[in-house]
């Protein structure tokens, strides 16, 4: 297997979990009666930021807003592609104010922001793979938003139907290993409808297939820079597969965020210039 994979420096946007909590239930992972250790969460989040910077990546941060406990999940705020920002419109009313907070940051940073007309949860359901944008639907982002994304970016959008509520966002069931000319992905097939599984098999015949055990430990809520894969330490079988394919797993424990249905990728918005 290749041992010469080259990482590409990335620019990430994150949000400190200063107000992180599980105050409501909008996915099967969330139980408001389960206590959250905020100090532990902040320590885990800081370890992720340190890991990104140690591997040469740039990290920007948006100021957290009180009463928005899920704002830490920056990936849901937008899709940034070619320096253009397609914003968010959250399914859950509790999260809708996050869109304005992130829009404010993007505008201050010099970006114009498109506001979608349909429910769309950013990189939670929109995954660029070089030639395409893979787009999840079934629980959050709507097919109408997929059409908006295609019209806005002029990039073909491939709709994928999610069928398991535990994998309510595309980024809980799939992540991109390489997004260059020979793009490849890792994913959990059973999170998708039969037709969507066929589409993924056709587009990515060499994809890394994850087990349910790895998916349930948020192993697919990972971030790759083309060589290093920032991944849940509990996704051991998936990590072994990645090593065999020439990648270098970088374990980062974000288990406290699993209580809200999130992990590494959920906490990471990529700014693609």
GROMACS .gro file of N, CA and C in nm, residues 148-255:
model
  324
  148UNK      N    1  -3.018   2.374  -0.449
  148UNK     CA    2  -2.962   2.507  -0.424
  148UNK      C    3  -2.809   2.504  -0.424
  149UNK      N    4  -2.753   2.401  -0.362
  149UNK     CA    5  -2.607   2.388  -0.356
  149UNK      C    6  -2.548   2.376  -0.496
  150UNK      N    7  -2.611   2.295  -0.579
  150UNK     CA    8  -2.560   2.276  -0.716
  150UNK      C    9  -2.568   2.406  -0.795
  151UNK      N   10  -2.677   2.478  -0.782
  151UNK     CA   11  -2.691   2.605  -0.854
  151UNK      C   12  -2.592   2.709  -0.803
  152UNK      N   13  -2.564   2.708  -0.675
  152UNK     CA   14  -2.475   2.808  -0.617
  152UNK      C   15  -2.329   2.784  -0.655
  153UNK      N   16  -2.285   2.660  -0.643
  153UNK     CA   17  -2.144   2.630  -0.669
  153UNK      C   18  -2.117   2.587  -0.812
  154UNK      N   19  -2.219   2.541  -0.885
  154UNK     CA   20  -2.196   2.489  -1.019
  154UNK      C   21  -2.117   2.360  -1.018
  155UNK      N   22  -2.130   2.283  -0.910
  155UNK     CA   23  -2.061   2.154  -0.894
  155UNK      C   24  -2.168   2.045  -0.886
  156UNK      N   25  -2.151   1.933  -0.957
  156UNK     CA   26  -2.252   1.827  -0.949
  156UNK      C   27  -2.273   1.779  -0.806
  157UNK      N   28  -2.399   1.769  -0.767
  157UNK     CA   29  -2.436   1.724  -0.633
  157UNK      C   30  -2.498   1.586  -0.643
  158UNK      N   31  -2.445   1.492  -0.568
  158UNK     CA   32  -2.492   1.354  -0.566
  158UNK      C   33  -2.573   1.331  -0.439
  159UNK      N   34  -2.704   1.315  -0.451
  159UNK     CA   35  -2.789   1.294  -0.335
  159UNK      C   36  -2.779   1.152  -0.282
  160UNK      N   37  -2.769   1.138  -0.151
  160UNK     CA   38  -2.758   1.009  -0.084
  160UNK      C   39  -2.862   1.001   0.028
  161UNK      N   40  -2.938   0.891   0.030
  161UNK     CA   41  -3.045   0.875   0.127
  161UNK      C   42  -2.993   0.804   0.252
  162UNK      N   43  -3.003   0.872   0.366
  162UNK     CA   44  -2.967   0.811   0.495
  162UNK      C   45  -3.091   0.743   0.553
  163UNK      N   46  -3.072   0.625   0.612
  163UNK     CA   47  -3.187   0.546   0.657
  163UNK      C   48  -3.183   0.507   0.804
  164UNK      N   49  -3.072   0.530   0.871
  164UNK     CA   50  -3.058   0.494   1.013
  164UNK      C   51  -3.052   0.622   1.095
  165UNK      N   52  -3.147   0.647   1.185
  165UNK     CA   53  -3.149   0.774   1.258
  165UNK      C   54  -3.026   0.799   1.344
  166UNK      N   55  -2.951   0.695   1.378
  166UNK     CA   56  -2.827   0.719   1.453
  166UNK      C   57  -2.722   0.787   1.365
  167UNK      N   58  -2.737   0.771   1.235
  167UNK     CA   59  -2.647   0.837   1.140
  167UNK      C   60  -2.730   0.940   1.065
  168UNK      N   61  -2.767   1.042   1.139
  168UNK     CA   62  -2.865   1.141   1.094
  168UNK      C   63  -2.804   1.245   1.001
  169UNK      N   64  -2.673   1.260   1.006
  169UNK     CA   65  -2.598   1.347   0.916
  169UNK      C   66  -2.504   1.261   0.832
  170UNK      N   67  -2.477   1.306   0.712
  170UNK     CA   68  -2.384   1.232   0.626
  170UNK      C   69  -2.247   1.218   0.691
  171UNK      N   70  -2.204   1.319   0.764
  171UNK     CA   71  -2.069   1.313   0.821
  171UNK      C   72  -2.057   1.220   0.941
  172UNK      N   73  -2.166   1.155   0.981
  172UNK     CA   74  -2.156   1.049   1.081
  172UNK      C   75  -2.139   0.912   1.017
  173UNK      N   76  -2.157   0.905   0.884
  173UNK     CA   77  -2.154   0.777   0.814
  173UNK      C   78  -2.051   0.771   0.702
  174UNK      N   79  -1.982   0.883   0.677
  174UNK     CA   80  -1.892   0.890   0.561
  174UNK      C   81  -1.795   1.006   0.580
  175UNK      N   82  -1.669   0.985   0.540
  175UNK     CA   83  -1.577   1.098   0.534
  175UNK      C   84  -1.480   1.079   0.417
  176UNK      N   85  -1.423   1.189   0.375
  176UNK     CA   86  -1.333   1.190   0.259
  176UNK      C   87  -1.190   1.165   0.304
  177UNK      N   88  -1.127   1.068   0.240
  177UNK     CA   89  -0.986   1.041   0.267
  177UNK      C   90  -0.896   1.131   0.184
  178UNK      N   91  -0.928   1.143   0.057
  178UNK     CA   92  -0.855   1.230  -0.037
  178UNK      C   93  -0.958   1.303  -0.121
  179UNK      N   94  -0.938   1.431  -0.144
  179UNK     CA   95  -1.032   1.506  -0.225
  179UNK      C   96  -0.968   1.563  -0.351
  180UNK      N   97  -0.858   1.501  -0.394
  180UNK     CA   98  -0.790   1.544  -0.516
  180UNK      C   99  -0.842   1.472  -0.638
  181UNK      N  100  -0.755   1.454  -0.736
  181UNK     CA  101  -0.796   1.391  -0.862
  181UNK      C  102  -0.846   1.249  -0.840
  182UNK      N  103  -0.782   1.177  -0.749
  182UNK     CA  104  -0.824   1.040  -0.720
  182UNK      C  105  -0.891   1.036  -0.583
  183UNK      N  106  -1.002   1.104  -0.573
  183UNK     CA  107  -1.073   1.113  -0.445
  183UNK      C  108  -1.117   0.976  -0.397
  184UNK      N  109  -1.114   0.958  -0.267
  184UNK     CA  110  -1.162   0.834  -0.208
  184UNK      C  111  -1.228   0.865  -0.074
  185UNK      N  112  -1.308   0.770  -0.027
  185UNK     CA  113  -1.384   0.790   0.095
  185UNK      C  114  -1.380   0.666   0.183
  186UNK      N  115  -1.424   0.681   0.305
  186UNK     CA  116  -1.456   0.570   0.395
  186UNK      C  117  -1.602   0.588   0.435
  187UNK      N  118  -1.676   0.477   0.444
  187UNK     CA  119  -1.818   0.490   0.482
  187UNK      C  120  -1.872   0.360   0.538
  188UNK      N  121  -1.990   0.373   0.599
  188UNK     CA  122  -2.061   0.260   0.656
  188UNK      C  123  -2.182   0.231   0.567
  189UNK      N  124  -2.178   0.126   0.487
  189UNK     CA  125  -2.283   0.104   0.386
  189UNK      C  126  -2.425   0.098   0.441
  190UNK      N  127  -2.444   0.034   0.557
  190UNK     CA  128  -2.580   0.014   0.606
  190UNK      C  129  -2.647   0.143   0.653
  191UNK      N  130  -2.575   0.253   0.657
  191UNK     CA  131  -2.638   0.381   0.690
  191UNK      C  132  -2.718   0.437   0.573
  192UNK      N  133  -2.703   0.375   0.454
  192UNK     CA  134  -2.760   0.429   0.332
  192UNK      C  135  -2.865   0.336   0.273
  193UNK      N  136  -2.953   0.394   0.193
  193UNK     CA  137  -3.052   0.315   0.120
  193UNK      C  138  -2.981   0.227   0.017
  194UNK      N  139  -3.047   0.120  -0.030
  194UNK     CA  140  -2.983   0.032  -0.129
  194UNK      C  141  -2.934   0.106  -0.253
  195UNK      N  142  -3.016   0.198  -0.306
  195UNK     CA  143  -2.973   0.271  -0.424
  195UNK      C  144  -2.853   0.359  -0.398
  196UNK      N  145  -2.851   0.422  -0.281
  196UNK     CA  146  -2.736   0.508  -0.247
  196UNK      C  147  -2.610   0.425  -0.228
  197UNK      N  148  -2.624   0.305  -0.173
  197UNK     CA  149  -2.506   0.217  -0.161
  197UNK      C  150  -2.451   0.183  -0.299
  198UNK      N  151  -2.539   0.160  -0.395
  198UNK     CA  152  -2.493   0.131  -0.532
  198UNK      C  153  -2.421   0.251  -0.592
  199UNK      N  154  -2.474   0.369  -0.568
  199UNK     CA  155  -2.409   0.489  -0.619
  199UNK      C  156  -2.268   0.503  -0.562
  200UNK      N  157  -2.255   0.485  -0.431
  200UNK     CA  158  -2.123   0.498  -0.368
  200UNK      C  159  -2.026   0.391  -0.419
  201UNK      N  160  -2.076   0.270  -0.440
  201UNK     CA  161  -1.991   0.163  -0.491
  201UNK      C  162  -1.942   0.194  -0.632
  202UNK      N  163  -2.026   0.256  -0.714
  202UNK     CA  164  -1.986   0.293  -0.850
  202UNK      C  165  -1.885   0.407  -0.850
  203UNK      N  166  -1.910   0.507  -0.766
  203UNK     CA  167  -1.822   0.624  -0.765
  203UNK      C  168  -1.689   0.597  -0.697
  204UNK      N  169  -1.691   0.510  -0.594
  204UNK     CA  170  -1.571   0.488  -0.513
  204UNK      C  171  -1.548   0.339  -0.494
  205UNK      N  172  -1.505   0.270  -0.600
  205UNK     CA  173  -1.488   0.124  -0.590
  205UNK      C  174  -1.379   0.082  -0.493
  206UNK      N  175  -1.289   0.173  -0.459
  206UNK     CA  176  -1.179   0.140  -0.367
  206UNK      C  177  -1.201   0.198  -0.228
  207UNK      N  178  -1.324   0.235  -0.197
  207UNK     CA  179  -1.354   0.296  -0.067
  207UNK      C  180  -1.323   0.201   0.048
  208UNK      N  181  -1.294   0.258   0.163
  208UNK     CA  182  -1.275   0.182   0.285
  208UNK      C  183  -1.412   0.166   0.351
  209UNK      N  184  -1.451   0.042   0.376
  209UNK     CA  185  -1.582   0.014   0.433
  209UNK      C  186  -1.569  -0.011   0.583
  210UNK      N  187  -1.647   0.061   0.658
  210UNK     CA  188  -1.641   0.052   0.805
  210UNK      C  189  -1.746  -0.044   0.857
  211UNK      N  190  -1.720  -0.101   0.974
  211UNK     CA  191  -1.815  -0.186   1.043
  211UNK      C  192  -1.912  -0.100   1.122
  212UNK      N  193  -2.023  -0.161   1.165
  212UNK     CA  194  -2.117  -0.088   1.250
  212UNK      C  195  -2.051  -0.046   1.380
  213UNK      N  196  -1.965  -0.131   1.435
  213UNK     CA  197  -1.897  -0.098   1.560
  213UNK      C  198  -1.815   0.029   1.545
  214UNK      N  199  -1.742   0.041   1.433
  214UNK     CA  200  -1.663   0.161   1.412
  214UNK      C  201  -1.751   0.282   1.389
  215UNK      N  202  -1.861   0.263   1.317
  215UNK     CA  203  -1.952   0.375   1.292
  215UNK      C  204  -2.015   0.423   1.423
  216UNK      N  205  -2.049   0.329   1.511
  216UNK     CA  206  -2.115   0.365   1.637
  216UNK      C  207  -2.020   0.434   1.735
  217UNK      N  208  -1.891   0.425   1.712
  217UNK     CA  209  -1.794   0.497   1.795
  217UNK      C  210  -1.751   0.628   1.729
  218UNK      N  211  -1.827   0.672   1.630
  218UNK     CA  212  -1.800   0.796   1.557
  218UNK      C  213  -1.669   0.790   1.480
  219UNK      N  214  -1.631   0.669   1.439
  219UNK     CA  215  -1.510   0.653   1.360
  219UNK      C  216  -1.518   0.718   1.224
  220UNK      N  217  -1.639   0.735   1.172
  220UNK     CA  218  -1.655   0.798   1.041
  220UNK      C  219  -1.678   0.948   1.051
  221UNK      N  220  -1.684   0.999   1.171
  221UNK     CA  221  -1.690   1.144   1.191
  221UNK      C  222  -1.547   1.195   1.207
  222UNK      N  223  -1.468   1.165   1.103
  222UNK     CA  224  -1.324   1.189   1.106
  222UNK      C  225  -1.286   1.299   1.008
  223UNK      N  226  -1.163   1.346   1.020
  223UNK     CA  227  -1.109   1.449   0.932
  223UNK      C  228  -0.975   1.398   0.877
  224UNK      N  229  -0.959   1.401   0.746
  224UNK     CA  230  -0.834   1.360   0.682
  224UNK      C  231  -0.771   1.478   0.610
  225UNK      N  232  -0.639   1.488   0.616
  225UNK     CA  233  -0.568   1.589   0.538
  225UNK      C  234  -0.500   1.528   0.416
  226UNK      N  235  -0.537   1.405   0.384
  226UNK     CA  236  -0.477   1.334   0.272
  226UNK      C  237  -0.372   1.233   0.314
  227UNK      N  238  -0.325   1.246   0.436
  227UNK     CA  239  -0.231   1.149   0.494
  227UNK      C  240  -0.270   1.116   0.637
  228UNK      N  241  -0.285   1.219   0.720
  228UNK     CA  242  -0.323   1.199   0.860
  228UNK      C  243  -0.475   1.197   0.872
  229UNK      N  244  -0.525   1.103   0.949
  229UNK     CA  245  -0.669   1.094   0.973
  229UNK      C  246  -0.694   1.111   1.122
  230UNK      N  247  -0.758   1.220   1.158
  230UNK     CA  248  -0.793   1.249   1.297
  230UNK      C  249  -0.920   1.170   1.327
  231UNK      N  250  -0.910   1.074   1.417
  231UNK     CA  251  -1.012   0.970   1.429
  231UNK      C  252  -1.036   0.933   1.575
  232UNK      N  253  -1.155   0.886   1.602
  232UNK     CA  254  -1.188   0.837   1.736
  232UNK      C  255  -1.098   0.719   1.773
  233UNK      N  256  -1.038   0.719   1.892
  233UNK     CA  257  -0.949   0.609   1.931
  233UNK      C  258  -1.020   0.476   1.945
  234UNK      N  259  -1.153   0.478   1.957
  234UNK     CA  260  -1.228   0.353   1.973
  234UNK      C  261  -1.255   0.284   1.839
  235UNK      N  262  -1.231   0.352   1.730
  235UNK     CA  263  -1.255   0.294   1.597
  235UNK      C  264  -1.131   0.216   1.553
  236UNK      N  265  -1.100   0.111   1.626
  236UNK     CA  266  -0.973   0.042   1.607
  236UNK      C  267  -0.966  -0.034   1.475
  237UNK      N  268  -1.072  -0.103   1.437
  237UNK     CA  269  -1.070  -0.180   1.312
  237UNK      C  270  -1.056  -0.086   1.193
  238UNK      N  271  -1.126   0.026   1.198
  238UNK     CA  272  -1.116   0.123   1.089
  238UNK      C  273  -0.976   0.182   1.081
  239UNK      N  274  -0.919   0.212   1.196
  239UNK     CA  275  -0.782   0.265   1.198
  239UNK      C  276  -0.684   0.166   1.137
  240UNK      N  277  -0.701   0.038   1.167
  240UNK     CA  278  -0.614  -0.064   1.109
  240UNK      C  279  -0.628  -0.067   0.957
  241UNK      N  280  -0.751  -0.055   0.908
  241UNK     CA  281  -0.771  -0.051   0.763
  241UNK      C  282  -0.702   0.070   0.701
  242UNK      N  283  -0.711   0.183   0.767
  242UNK     CA  284  -0.650   0.304   0.714
  242UNK      C  285  -0.499   0.289   0.704
  243UNK      N  286  -0.439   0.227   0.804
  243UNK     CA  287  -0.294   0.203   0.801
  243UNK      C  288  -0.258   0.119   0.680
  244UNK      N  289  -0.338   0.016   0.653
  244UNK     CA  290  -0.310  -0.071   0.539
  244UNK      C  291  -0.323   0.003   0.406
  245UNK      N  292  -0.400   0.110   0.405
  245UNK     CA  293  -0.416   0.191   0.284
  245UNK      C  294  -0.318   0.308   0.279
  246UNK      N  295  -0.225   0.312   0.372
  246UNK     CA  296  -0.120   0.413   0.366
  246UNK      C  297  -0.147   0.540   0.442
  247UNK      N  298  -0.254   0.544   0.523
  247UNK     CA  299  -0.285   0.663   0.602
  247UNK      C  300  -0.228   0.649   0.744
  248UNK      N  301  -0.219   0.761   0.811
  248UNK     CA  302  -0.166   0.765   0.947
  248UNK      C  303  -0.277   0.810   1.041
  249UNK      N  304  -0.336   0.721   1.118
  249UNK     CA  305  -0.439   0.761   1.213
  249UNK      C  306  -0.381   0.848   1.325
  250UNK      N  307  -0.453   0.952   1.359
  250UNK     CA  308  -0.418   1.038   1.472
  250UNK      C  309  -0.537   1.032   1.570
  251UNK      N  310  -0.531   0.945   1.670
  251UNK     CA  311  -0.645   0.930   1.761
  251UNK      C  312  -0.667   1.054   1.848
  252UNK      N  313  -0.791   1.099   1.850
  252UNK     CA  314  -0.830   1.212   1.935
  252UNK      C  315  -0.964   1.176   1.998
  253UNK      N  316  -0.967   1.176   2.130
  253UNK     CA  317  -1.087   1.134   2.203
  253UNK      C  318  -1.181   1.252   2.223
  254UNK      N  319  -1.297   1.249   2.155
  254UNK     CA  320  -1.401   1.349   2.175
  254UNK      C  321  -1.528   1.282   2.229
  255UNK      N  322  -1.509   1.184   2.317
  255UNK     CA  323  -1.621   1.103   2.364
  255UNK      C  324  -1.728   1.184   2.437
   0.00000   0.00000   0.00000
